[in-house]
XYZ file of C-alpha atoms in Angstrom:
705
model
C 0.000 0.000 0.000
C 1.418 3.365 -0.996
C 0.932 6.401 1.196
C 2.454 9.800 1.845
C 2.797 11.970 4.937
C 2.064 15.678 5.289
C 3.586 17.074 8.484
C 2.683 20.361 10.182
C 4.631 21.533 13.218
C 3.088 23.240 16.249
C 4.464 24.123 19.717
C 5.918 20.916 21.229
C 3.876 18.729 18.881
C 3.091 17.977 15.245
C 0.090 16.919 13.187
C 0.721 14.342 10.475
C -1.816 13.585 7.770
C -1.512 10.141 6.225
C -2.766 10.044 2.602
C -3.459 6.826 0.690
C -1.869 7.190 -2.763
C -4.511 5.007 -4.416
C -7.807 5.994 -2.772
C -7.050 9.507 -1.507
C -8.219 8.550 1.984
C -6.793 10.812 4.699
C -6.281 10.325 8.440
C -4.727 12.413 11.209
C -1.952 11.413 13.595
C -0.791 13.627 16.473
C 2.725 13.203 17.828
C 5.036 14.829 20.365
C 7.621 16.767 18.368
C 10.469 14.331 19.059
C 8.505 11.176 18.142
C 8.385 9.511 14.720
C 5.686 7.068 13.537
C 6.459 3.528 12.422
C 4.069 3.200 9.478
C 6.840 1.930 7.168
C 7.396 -1.085 9.420
C 3.812 -2.276 9.494
C 2.796 -5.518 7.855
C 0.536 -5.077 4.846
C -1.253 -8.441 5.109
C -2.517 -10.329 8.111
C -0.398 -13.339 7.194
C -2.644 -16.063 8.570
C -1.476 -19.351 6.960
C -4.985 -20.756 6.522
C -6.241 -17.649 4.733
C -3.060 -17.275 2.735
C -3.435 -20.825 1.437
C -6.906 -20.127 0.036
C -6.007 -16.671 -1.292
C -8.158 -14.685 1.127
C -5.547 -13.140 3.372
C -6.924 -9.644 4.291
C -5.124 -6.340 4.493
C -3.649 -5.825 7.936
C -4.303 -2.084 8.021
C -5.575 0.871 6.071
C -5.030 4.610 6.252
C -8.310 5.320 8.040
C -10.204 8.594 7.875
C -10.268 12.140 9.238
C -14.043 11.826 9.511
C -16.454 8.935 9.969
C -20.033 9.372 8.799
C -23.015 7.292 7.831
C -25.676 8.206 5.252
C -28.805 6.096 5.087
C -28.741 5.698 1.277
C -25.251 4.166 1.344
C -24.072 0.760 2.522
C -23.374 0.512 6.241
C -20.225 -0.980 7.622
C -20.160 -4.509 8.980
C -20.611 -3.405 12.597
C -24.261 -2.320 12.764
C -25.516 -2.443 16.337
C -21.964 -1.930 17.557
C -20.765 0.972 15.414
C -21.898 2.986 12.390
C -18.293 3.643 11.388
C -16.445 1.973 8.495
C -19.278 2.124 5.935
C -19.314 3.209 2.292
C -20.063 6.831 3.278
C -16.640 7.054 4.909
C -14.789 4.950 2.357
C -15.952 7.258 -0.443
C -14.188 10.278 1.064
C -10.985 11.323 -0.678
C -8.687 14.313 -0.492
C -9.623 17.340 -2.578
C -7.293 19.956 -1.060
C -5.356 20.836 2.057
C -3.915 24.203 3.089
C -2.299 25.726 6.139
C -3.135 29.273 7.169
C -1.143 30.279 10.259
C -2.105 27.880 13.057
C -4.951 26.339 11.038
C -4.929 23.351 8.667
C -8.011 23.119 6.443
C -8.734 19.861 4.644
C -11.475 19.417 2.027
C -12.740 15.897 1.360
C -15.081 14.808 -1.424
C -17.585 11.995 -1.340
C -20.354 10.889 -3.690
C -22.591 13.967 -3.796
C -21.291 15.413 -0.565
C -18.174 17.034 0.856
C -16.587 17.494 4.276
C -14.521 20.395 5.547
C -12.153 19.533 8.406
C -10.540 22.432 10.311
C -7.665 21.738 12.701
C -6.690 24.846 14.687
C -4.033 25.251 17.359
C -5.789 26.482 20.511
C -2.816 27.284 22.731
C -2.592 24.051 24.715
C -4.140 21.644 22.217
C -6.014 21.687 18.891
C -9.659 22.383 18.185
C -11.406 20.490 15.390
C -14.462 21.689 13.481
C -16.139 19.329 11.011
C -18.714 20.473 8.440
C -20.757 18.218 6.160
C -22.215 19.673 2.941
C -24.792 18.074 0.645
C -23.595 18.919 -2.878
C -26.175 16.704 -4.609
C -29.663 17.519 -5.878
C -31.419 15.236 -3.368
C -31.963 15.284 0.394
C -29.614 13.135 2.433
C -30.121 11.621 5.890
C -27.060 11.836 8.085
C -27.079 9.392 11.006
C -23.439 9.647 12.122
C -20.953 12.494 11.812
C -17.859 12.515 13.994
C -16.505 15.749 15.415
C -13.028 14.230 15.471
C -11.303 10.979 14.603
C -7.786 9.860 15.485
C -7.191 6.722 13.431
C -4.076 4.567 13.123
C -3.586 4.201 16.852
C -0.983 3.452 17.746
C 1.366 4.811 15.078
C 4.163 2.959 16.884
C 2.914 -0.617 16.519
C 0.219 -3.000 15.309
C -2.919 -4.495 16.763
C -1.150 -7.806 17.170
C 1.272 -6.333 19.682
C -1.054 -3.687 21.041
C -1.255 -2.808 24.726
C -3.324 0.356 24.403
C -5.236 1.623 27.417
C -8.407 3.703 27.485
C -8.757 6.290 30.256
C -12.275 7.515 31.000
C -13.836 9.622 33.728
C -17.172 8.623 35.183
C -20.031 10.861 36.165
C -22.620 10.115 38.809
C -24.521 12.347 41.212
C -22.160 13.387 44.028
C -19.610 10.861 42.707
C -18.154 12.862 39.833
C -14.797 12.338 38.167
C -13.840 8.724 38.941
C -10.885 7.746 36.734
C -11.350 4.394 34.994
C -8.509 2.698 33.125
C -9.084 -0.270 30.788
C -6.777 -2.165 28.474
C -8.002 -3.110 25.009
C -7.804 -6.700 26.239
C -10.150 -6.025 29.175
C -12.519 -4.256 26.764
C -12.366 -7.324 24.510
C -11.106 -5.195 21.628
C -7.866 -7.111 21.105
C -7.069 -8.720 17.750
C -8.873 -12.008 16.942
C -7.497 -14.623 14.564
C -8.738 -12.657 11.541
C -10.693 -9.497 10.758
C -14.347 -10.081 9.947
C -16.268 -7.522 11.991
C -15.236 -4.157 13.421
C -15.418 -3.977 17.200
C -16.154 -0.846 19.186
C -16.449 0.361 22.754
C -19.143 3.001 22.265
C -19.968 5.122 25.321
C -21.358 8.542 26.092
C -24.386 10.361 27.434
C -28.023 10.581 26.356
C -30.256 13.536 27.184
C -29.799 17.053 28.491
C -27.536 16.025 31.381
C -24.400 15.403 29.294
C -22.319 14.265 32.283
C -24.354 11.312 33.453
C -22.241 8.163 33.441
C -19.184 9.603 31.688
C -17.540 12.944 31.050
C -17.163 13.762 27.307
C -13.407 13.459 27.644
C -11.111 10.461 27.300
C -7.480 9.548 26.705
C -5.826 6.629 24.883
C -2.381 5.565 26.075
C 0.359 3.629 24.330
C 2.412 2.579 27.392
C 5.257 1.184 25.294
C 5.795 4.449 23.442
C 4.801 6.565 26.473
C 2.435 8.657 24.359
C -1.119 9.725 25.259
C -3.856 11.028 22.945
C -6.842 12.837 24.433
C -10.099 14.328 23.213
C -12.879 16.464 24.651
C -16.277 17.376 23.189
C -18.342 20.561 23.417
C -21.371 18.485 24.360
C -24.506 20.234 25.588
C -26.635 17.099 25.229
C -26.309 13.584 23.824
C -22.792 12.630 22.764
C -20.690 9.563 22.149
C -17.103 8.438 21.854
C -15.804 5.214 20.369
C -12.593 3.279 20.654
C -12.911 0.873 17.764
C -10.791 -1.564 15.778
C -11.223 -2.667 12.180
C -7.743 -4.049 11.489
C -4.333 -3.789 13.127
C -5.201 -0.192 14.032
C -7.522 1.432 16.519
C -9.644 4.540 15.994
C -10.688 7.010 18.683
C -13.596 9.171 17.522
C -16.498 11.106 18.944
C -19.267 13.596 18.369
C -23.046 13.740 18.576
C -24.716 10.577 19.775
C -25.658 8.764 16.562
C -28.903 7.121 15.428
C -28.190 3.836 17.145
C -26.882 5.318 20.388
C -28.973 8.462 20.904
C -31.813 8.484 18.364
C -30.227 11.241 16.255
C -30.440 11.674 12.524
C -30.513 14.801 10.407
C -32.030 15.647 7.015
C -29.541 17.714 5.029
C -31.095 19.372 1.998
C -29.241 20.103 -1.269
C -26.726 22.881 -0.717
C -27.108 22.775 3.071
C -24.245 22.438 5.539
C -24.327 20.789 8.954
C -21.574 21.333 11.520
C -20.708 18.801 14.206
C -20.006 20.065 17.740
C -16.468 21.299 18.258
C -13.880 18.888 19.628
C -10.448 19.399 21.137
C -7.582 16.925 20.785
C -4.201 16.749 22.461
C -1.075 14.616 22.574
C 1.505 14.323 25.343
C 3.736 12.063 27.358
C 1.611 11.716 30.501
C -2.046 11.492 31.419
C -1.819 14.646 33.517
C -0.197 16.595 30.676
C -2.943 15.709 28.196
C -5.767 16.273 30.685
C -4.312 19.657 31.604
C -4.077 20.663 27.942
C -7.746 19.794 27.397
C -8.873 21.257 30.719
C -7.275 24.630 30.063
C -9.225 25.341 26.865
C -11.590 27.333 29.117
C -8.879 29.615 30.529
C -9.004 32.326 27.796
C -12.741 32.707 28.384
C -12.193 32.881 32.164
C -9.731 35.721 31.686
C -12.543 37.665 29.994
C -14.994 37.233 32.873
C -16.198 40.296 34.834
C -13.606 42.226 36.828
C -15.036 40.955 40.120
C -13.903 37.454 39.179
C -10.235 38.151 38.638
C -9.301 37.991 42.348
C -11.334 34.761 42.882
C -13.475 36.122 45.727
C -15.123 33.723 48.163
C -18.811 32.891 47.688
C -21.453 32.469 50.366
C -24.551 30.534 49.276
C -27.360 30.147 51.802
C -28.753 26.831 50.472
C -27.286 24.795 53.320
C -28.252 27.566 55.737
C -32.011 27.802 55.185
C -32.529 24.707 52.998
C -35.029 26.429 50.744
C -36.377 29.111 53.096
C -34.312 32.269 52.501
C -35.471 35.671 53.698
C -34.386 39.296 53.620
C -33.835 39.322 57.389
C -31.629 36.199 57.382
C -29.548 37.449 54.450
C -28.871 40.695 56.300
C -27.822 38.859 59.484
C -25.412 36.743 57.463
C -24.083 39.785 55.626
C -23.362 41.644 58.854
C -21.412 38.616 60.134
C -19.362 38.369 56.921
C -18.805 42.090 56.338
C -15.155 43.031 55.911
C -13.999 39.587 54.784
C -12.880 38.387 51.332
C -16.429 37.053 50.775
C -17.840 38.989 47.815
C -20.898 37.134 46.501
C -23.926 36.445 48.719
C -26.213 34.040 46.860
C -29.918 33.575 47.580
C -30.660 30.010 46.489
C -33.902 28.137 45.805
C -36.984 29.125 47.751
C -37.042 32.885 47.159
C -40.170 32.399 45.032
C -43.698 31.364 45.967
C -42.812 27.680 46.188
C -45.186 24.961 47.353
C -44.681 23.878 50.972
C -42.851 20.599 51.496
C -41.254 20.529 48.042
C -37.663 21.436 49.030
C -37.981 24.717 47.107
C -38.851 22.873 43.882
C -42.639 22.926 43.535
C -44.300 25.910 41.866
C -41.282 27.317 40.051
C -41.576 28.917 36.645
C -43.632 32.054 37.339
C -40.641 33.583 39.145
C -42.610 35.791 41.528
C -40.777 36.515 44.775
C -42.189 35.488 48.169
C -43.552 38.740 49.597
C -43.783 37.382 53.144
C -40.009 36.749 53.247
C -38.882 39.613 51.030
C -41.446 42.294 51.923
C -39.522 45.094 50.224
C -38.755 43.061 47.114
C -35.445 41.676 45.882
C -34.145 45.110 44.908
C -34.293 46.222 48.537
C -32.331 43.138 49.597
C -29.801 43.626 46.830
C -29.208 47.268 47.748
C -28.891 46.463 51.453
C -26.274 43.816 50.685
C -24.457 46.185 48.335
C -24.255 48.789 51.096
C -22.389 46.175 53.149
C -19.945 45.521 50.297
C -21.494 42.454 48.645
C -22.685 41.464 45.183
C -26.093 39.812 45.403
C -26.626 36.461 43.764
C -29.861 34.672 42.916
C -30.813 31.111 41.972
C -32.859 30.283 38.873
C -33.855 27.082 37.157
C -35.206 28.972 34.179
C -35.270 26.078 31.708
C -38.062 24.274 33.582
C -41.461 24.696 35.146
C -42.809 22.632 38.038
C -46.271 21.666 39.217
C -47.947 24.486 41.108
C -46.773 27.266 38.815
C -49.290 28.990 36.554
C -47.033 28.391 33.536
C -47.007 24.643 34.264
C -50.697 24.489 33.417
C -52.562 23.475 30.272
C -52.635 26.992 28.811
C -48.850 26.842 28.409
C -48.643 23.242 27.226
C -47.701 24.260 23.667
C -44.633 26.135 24.980
C -43.134 23.026 26.582
C -41.027 20.261 25.091
C -43.048 17.255 24.014
C -42.291 13.717 22.984
C -44.779 11.809 20.852
C -47.244 14.640 21.411
C -47.084 14.526 25.214
C -45.454 17.150 27.431
C -42.247 15.700 28.850
C -42.438 15.478 32.641
C -39.738 14.026 34.874
C -39.191 13.414 38.559
C -41.317 15.568 40.818
C -43.529 17.011 38.052
C -40.841 18.981 36.234
C -41.385 20.011 32.594
C -39.193 21.929 30.182
C -39.596 25.109 28.169
C -39.009 24.762 24.419
C -36.249 27.311 23.837
C -36.737 27.155 20.069
C -39.926 29.197 20.473
C -39.848 32.994 20.374
C -42.682 33.246 22.936
C -40.571 31.249 25.413
C -37.571 33.471 24.769
C -39.714 36.592 25.207
C -41.165 35.275 28.483
C -37.728 34.480 29.896
C -36.265 37.722 28.681
C -38.714 39.474 30.991
C -38.718 36.989 33.876
C -34.967 36.393 34.016
C -32.958 38.998 32.138
C -35.101 42.014 33.008
C -35.509 40.729 36.570
C -31.733 40.570 37.045
C -31.288 44.073 35.681
C -34.208 45.622 37.588
C -33.211 44.054 40.901
C -29.511 44.888 40.518
C -28.407 41.279 40.740
C -24.748 40.694 39.881
C -24.493 36.904 40.243
C -26.700 34.236 38.692
C -26.722 30.584 39.728
C -28.303 28.593 36.893
C -29.544 25.216 38.098
C -30.961 22.348 36.043
C -32.332 19.438 38.050
C -33.613 17.077 35.386
C -32.829 15.599 31.986
C -35.397 15.377 29.218
C -33.962 12.025 28.149
C -33.653 10.814 24.561
C -35.074 13.903 22.879
C -38.160 15.841 21.858
C -40.577 16.484 19.024
C -40.169 19.285 16.524
C -37.470 17.897 14.247
C -36.924 14.862 12.021
C -35.606 12.832 14.966
C -35.851 13.037 18.739
C -32.096 13.487 18.961
C -32.125 16.367 16.479
C -34.951 18.014 18.451
C -32.788 17.800 21.568
C -29.791 19.266 19.728
C -31.782 22.213 18.366
C -33.349 22.934 21.751
C -30.003 22.901 23.566
C -28.421 25.127 20.920
C -31.154 27.640 21.751
C -30.447 27.235 25.490
C -26.776 28.028 24.879
C -27.845 31.064 22.848
C -29.815 32.287 25.882
C -26.674 31.991 28.020
C -24.891 34.049 25.353
C -27.646 36.670 25.479
C -27.255 36.988 29.236
C -23.550 37.630 28.799
C -24.117 40.097 25.947
C -26.778 42.188 27.661
C -25.397 41.943 31.208
C -21.614 41.912 30.694
C -20.822 42.298 34.420
C -23.028 39.365 35.426
C -21.189 36.437 37.025
C -22.830 33.162 35.946
C -22.527 29.864 37.796
C -23.479 26.648 36.020
C -25.161 24.042 38.194
C -27.073 20.947 37.118
C -27.834 18.985 40.246
C -24.178 19.659 40.870
C -21.928 18.406 38.112
C -24.172 17.127 35.294
C -23.116 19.936 32.923
C -19.362 20.013 33.429
C -18.629 20.197 29.707
C -16.912 22.863 27.564
C -20.240 23.932 26.049
C -21.266 25.330 29.440
C -17.901 25.864 31.128
C -16.802 28.278 28.406
C -19.912 30.396 28.993
C -19.744 30.586 32.788
C -17.393 31.979 35.395
C -17.828 28.993 37.679
C -19.500 25.613 37.910
C -20.828 23.678 40.854
C -18.317 20.866 41.242
C -20.905 18.511 42.758
C -23.991 18.313 44.928
C -21.750 16.956 47.690
C -22.702 19.542 50.301
C -21.700 18.372 53.759
C -19.909 15.046 53.543
C -16.331 13.835 54.118
C -15.774 12.811 50.487
C -15.788 16.404 49.195
C -11.975 16.729 48.929
C -11.709 13.422 47.068
C -14.362 14.396 44.501
C -12.697 17.789 44.104
C -9.292 16.136 43.682
C -10.677 13.894 40.934
C -12.113 16.861 39.075
C -8.792 18.730 38.993
C -8.003 16.696 35.862
C -11.162 17.845 34.122
C -11.762 21.539 34.827
C -9.659 24.487 35.988
C -9.596 24.746 39.803
C -10.398 28.479 39.532
C -13.742 27.486 37.974
C -14.627 24.639 40.352
C -16.947 25.853 43.129
C -16.667 23.632 46.231
C -19.028 23.581 49.193
C -17.727 24.249 52.716
C -20.798 23.941 54.951
C -20.088 25.079 58.500
C -22.624 24.565 61.287
C -22.539 25.353 64.992
C -22.439 21.690 66.092
C -19.071 21.035 64.401
C -15.749 20.651 66.177
C -12.850 22.866 65.134
C -11.292 19.814 63.466
C -14.363 19.414 61.265
C -14.553 23.131 60.533
C -10.943 23.105 59.339
C -11.503 19.895 57.314
C -14.434 21.400 55.418
C -12.826 24.770 54.843
C -9.656 23.113 53.547
C -11.686 21.311 50.867
C -12.656 24.670 49.362
C -8.998 25.552 48.713
C -8.838 22.839 46.038
C -10.922 25.198 43.881
C -13.344 28.057 44.569
C -14.338 28.307 48.202
C -18.125 28.447 48.670
C -19.259 28.900 52.267
C -22.652 27.864 53.560
C -24.281 26.804 56.808
C -25.276 28.631 59.974
C -22.517 31.228 59.910
C -24.651 33.753 61.786
C -25.025 31.433 64.810
C -21.465 30.109 65.079
C -19.403 30.587 68.217
C -16.630 33.136 68.048
C -14.052 30.326 68.064
C -15.704 28.682 65.058
C -16.128 31.948 63.182
C -12.518 32.890 63.843
C -11.456 29.824 61.855
C -13.621 31.028 58.953
C -12.081 34.501 59.149
C -8.625 32.950 59.109
C -9.545 30.747 56.140
C -11.017 33.577 54.122
C -7.927 35.694 54.682
C -5.656 32.817 53.702
C -7.761 32.183 50.603
C -7.204 35.749 49.446
C -3.440 35.238 49.714
C -3.608 31.815 48.025
C -5.892 32.843 45.151
C -3.077 33.491 42.622
C -1.879 29.876 42.977
C -5.434 28.551 42.509
C -6.001 30.835 39.537
C -2.790 30.275 37.581
C -0.921 27.438 39.247
C -0.102 23.922 38.110
C -2.110 21.345 40.016
C -0.945 17.976 41.266
C -2.962 15.426 43.265
C -1.208 12.910 45.497
C -2.223 10.337 48.053
C -3.620 6.919 48.677
C -7.218 7.670 49.582
C -9.765 4.916 49.052
C -11.964 4.864 45.952
C -14.894 4.009 48.249
C -16.274 7.476 48.898
C -18.404 6.531 51.890
C -15.496 4.825 53.649
C -12.376 6.891 53.011
C -8.987 5.705 54.200
C -5.457 7.048 53.863
C -4.685 10.624 52.830
C -4.778 13.089 49.965
C -2.751 16.184 49.098
C -3.517 18.686 46.335
C -0.908 21.268 45.379
C -1.298 24.422 43.284
C 2.040 25.996 42.356
C 2.940 29.160 40.497
C 5.868 31.559 40.564
C 6.623 32.334 44.185
C 3.663 30.456 45.704
C 2.990 26.853 46.633
C -0.412 25.992 48.086
C -0.771 22.578 49.726
C -4.182 21.185 50.772
C -3.975 18.041 52.919
C -6.699 15.725 54.199
C -6.204 12.721 56.455
C -8.998 10.158 56.410
C -9.463 7.006 58.470
C -6.331 4.915 59.089
C -4.080 7.735 57.926
C -0.339 7.334 58.558
C 1.182 9.142 61.517
C 3.160 11.357 59.164
C 2.856 12.301 55.508
C 5.984 13.524 53.735
C 5.475 15.669 50.639
C 8.728 16.203 48.710
C 9.417 19.811 47.737
C 11.362 21.035 44.745
C 13.425 24.039 45.800
C 13.706 25.856 49.116
C 10.454 26.910 50.743
C 9.224 28.332 54.007
C 5.786 28.180 55.563
C 4.079 31.575 55.224
C 0.477 30.916 56.382
C -1.561 27.911 57.392
C -5.004 26.718 58.418
C -5.046 23.563 60.489
C -6.783 21.879 63.379
C -5.655 18.429 64.391
C -2.644 18.643 62.078
C 0.862 20.015 62.372
C 3.358 20.787 59.622
C 7.003 21.665 59.268
C 9.330 22.255 56.346
C 12.528 20.205 56.416
C 15.144 19.083 53.924
C 12.940 16.040 53.296
C 9.967 18.198 52.338
C 6.725 19.264 53.975
C 6.039 16.880 56.849
C 2.410 16.626 58.009
C 1.378 14.850 61.197
C -1.908 14.645 63.034
C -5.159 12.844 63.649
C -7.582 10.978 61.379
C -10.357 12.972 59.694
C -8.559 16.294 59.747
C -7.613 18.775 57.057
C -5.179 21.626 56.640
C -3.994 24.284 54.201
C -0.389 25.459 53.884
C 0.836 28.410 51.840
C 4.561 28.293 51.176
C 6.849 30.959 49.749
C 10.488 30.740 48.655
C 12.868 30.653 51.598
C 15.071 33.686 52.088
C 18.651 32.608 51.399
């Protein structure tokens, strides 16, 4: 088989396009700059003696493709039910042109009555990929698979016969976010059989409007022999999928919208029309942490453009775990007076500020967005101005994408404005239904009830919650999956409108905690709720997991402090918040002076440590148990930047008497927060000693020589 390579260099890495001389097929390989592929050494035929004897020995590998797609009028591949890749729609693609413009490589592929434009763009830490399908024929086409990215020919350093590739994934789960899962291709049963008859694929993803359900839309493939890692992340707002598949000696990692088989999505593309897949990001490196960091930091440029109030990473206070759905003007003012003069900047009024139904945990009756006059007798503007006079920015909670039973807009007169499936209004959980954001009357209603409300009441912080998924999809398009995609595109456009019309508004993304921790939302928001883990010992472990997946400066972590807690527990919970953005809650207005003094100390230390959280490199160490409800051992998270080293330590059950953290360079302890722990800097490093179930924070600066 003849092929040629086109190589494009980028900072510390290169992109190589492999082109089949006979068919014009094109695939993409990413390599660290000092690595070279081994395509020339690959076998061309499988070489099985039985098949060779009868003249049916198959090709051992093929170039692969930049893009995998499936059109209903063309022959599928031989993996239906397992994968829609490898069909005639993909095989027909061949190179038309390829150009480089600065940091962008644009490749045009031609098929049979259709074309694909593939745009690879250097994004500072990794590459972005945009894929556009165009129907150039005179007839409608039905697209049922279109990948956002595809990295074929894995690994470029060997063959399937000798392959030891590993797939790294990160699991979702309510209050269990971020669990790292590592599988070999053997354990996934993707290893090479005696011959190649059917493609095999590990297809995984999320279905519905909670994109982080069982998995995050981010994964990494490792070649341990070559010590090279390839990673990918998707801008998924709804259903998505990734696949690690094998059709020969080579593996293919691809992903994009959940396809027809996986997520009920297909799309009619009319003559002359173009359809763009969601953006993807891809990276290559020599460690899992390096690749995850490159993909994680795609949000940083957007964070640098957040409102000025965000640049110092101020502490948040959210009263959810204070009133548990019963906020009031009087209670907010008591809390504000207690917190006045600290680094706390945002005071957030959470669910329950509206006329909610009793006994519904602030959920029933939402959608009309009328404030509770008995608890806010002067209105929200009066509360906002009173808090501003004390130095705070007022925050408010909304779940504006839904309506719940008890609200006027939940009733039959508004049925046509809600998402439906098979002609029935979609309702989930405790009688929650969903506005159809494709409708102008819905947008007009929310423009008044949300956007105008925020402006009129001088609200500077918006917590956007989303406590249900609509599932497979909705009516209003050719497929349920396409209806879901269109609806969520309109939701994202509403987020964009909020930012455009209220440029100083700080937006927090929450979806029962961490069900929307994807670039589609993270790049539109200043912060995201890391989890719904409010007041439990596993908080630092969940936060430590998530350091691989989103910037710590964007990860809002609960520290719920109540008056029945010991000083050890107060310190433990406060320390968790230093892994990312510290969010206080609990009965701060009724704490003893000793308890509140620990909070004052923590808030002051957080102000000094913020530059390391904002710009530092993060490393997670320890031997804590994977069993969240029965933690053992210890964990340390470090954030380091020029002149600052922040160390956050937690000791769980059966922790060692001392923990030694090696230090690079000469450091001295500048500030600390600890109860039940003690620390000292020695030639061996930072030595921590103390009791089980304790936590501490240590800010180190270079030692004076």
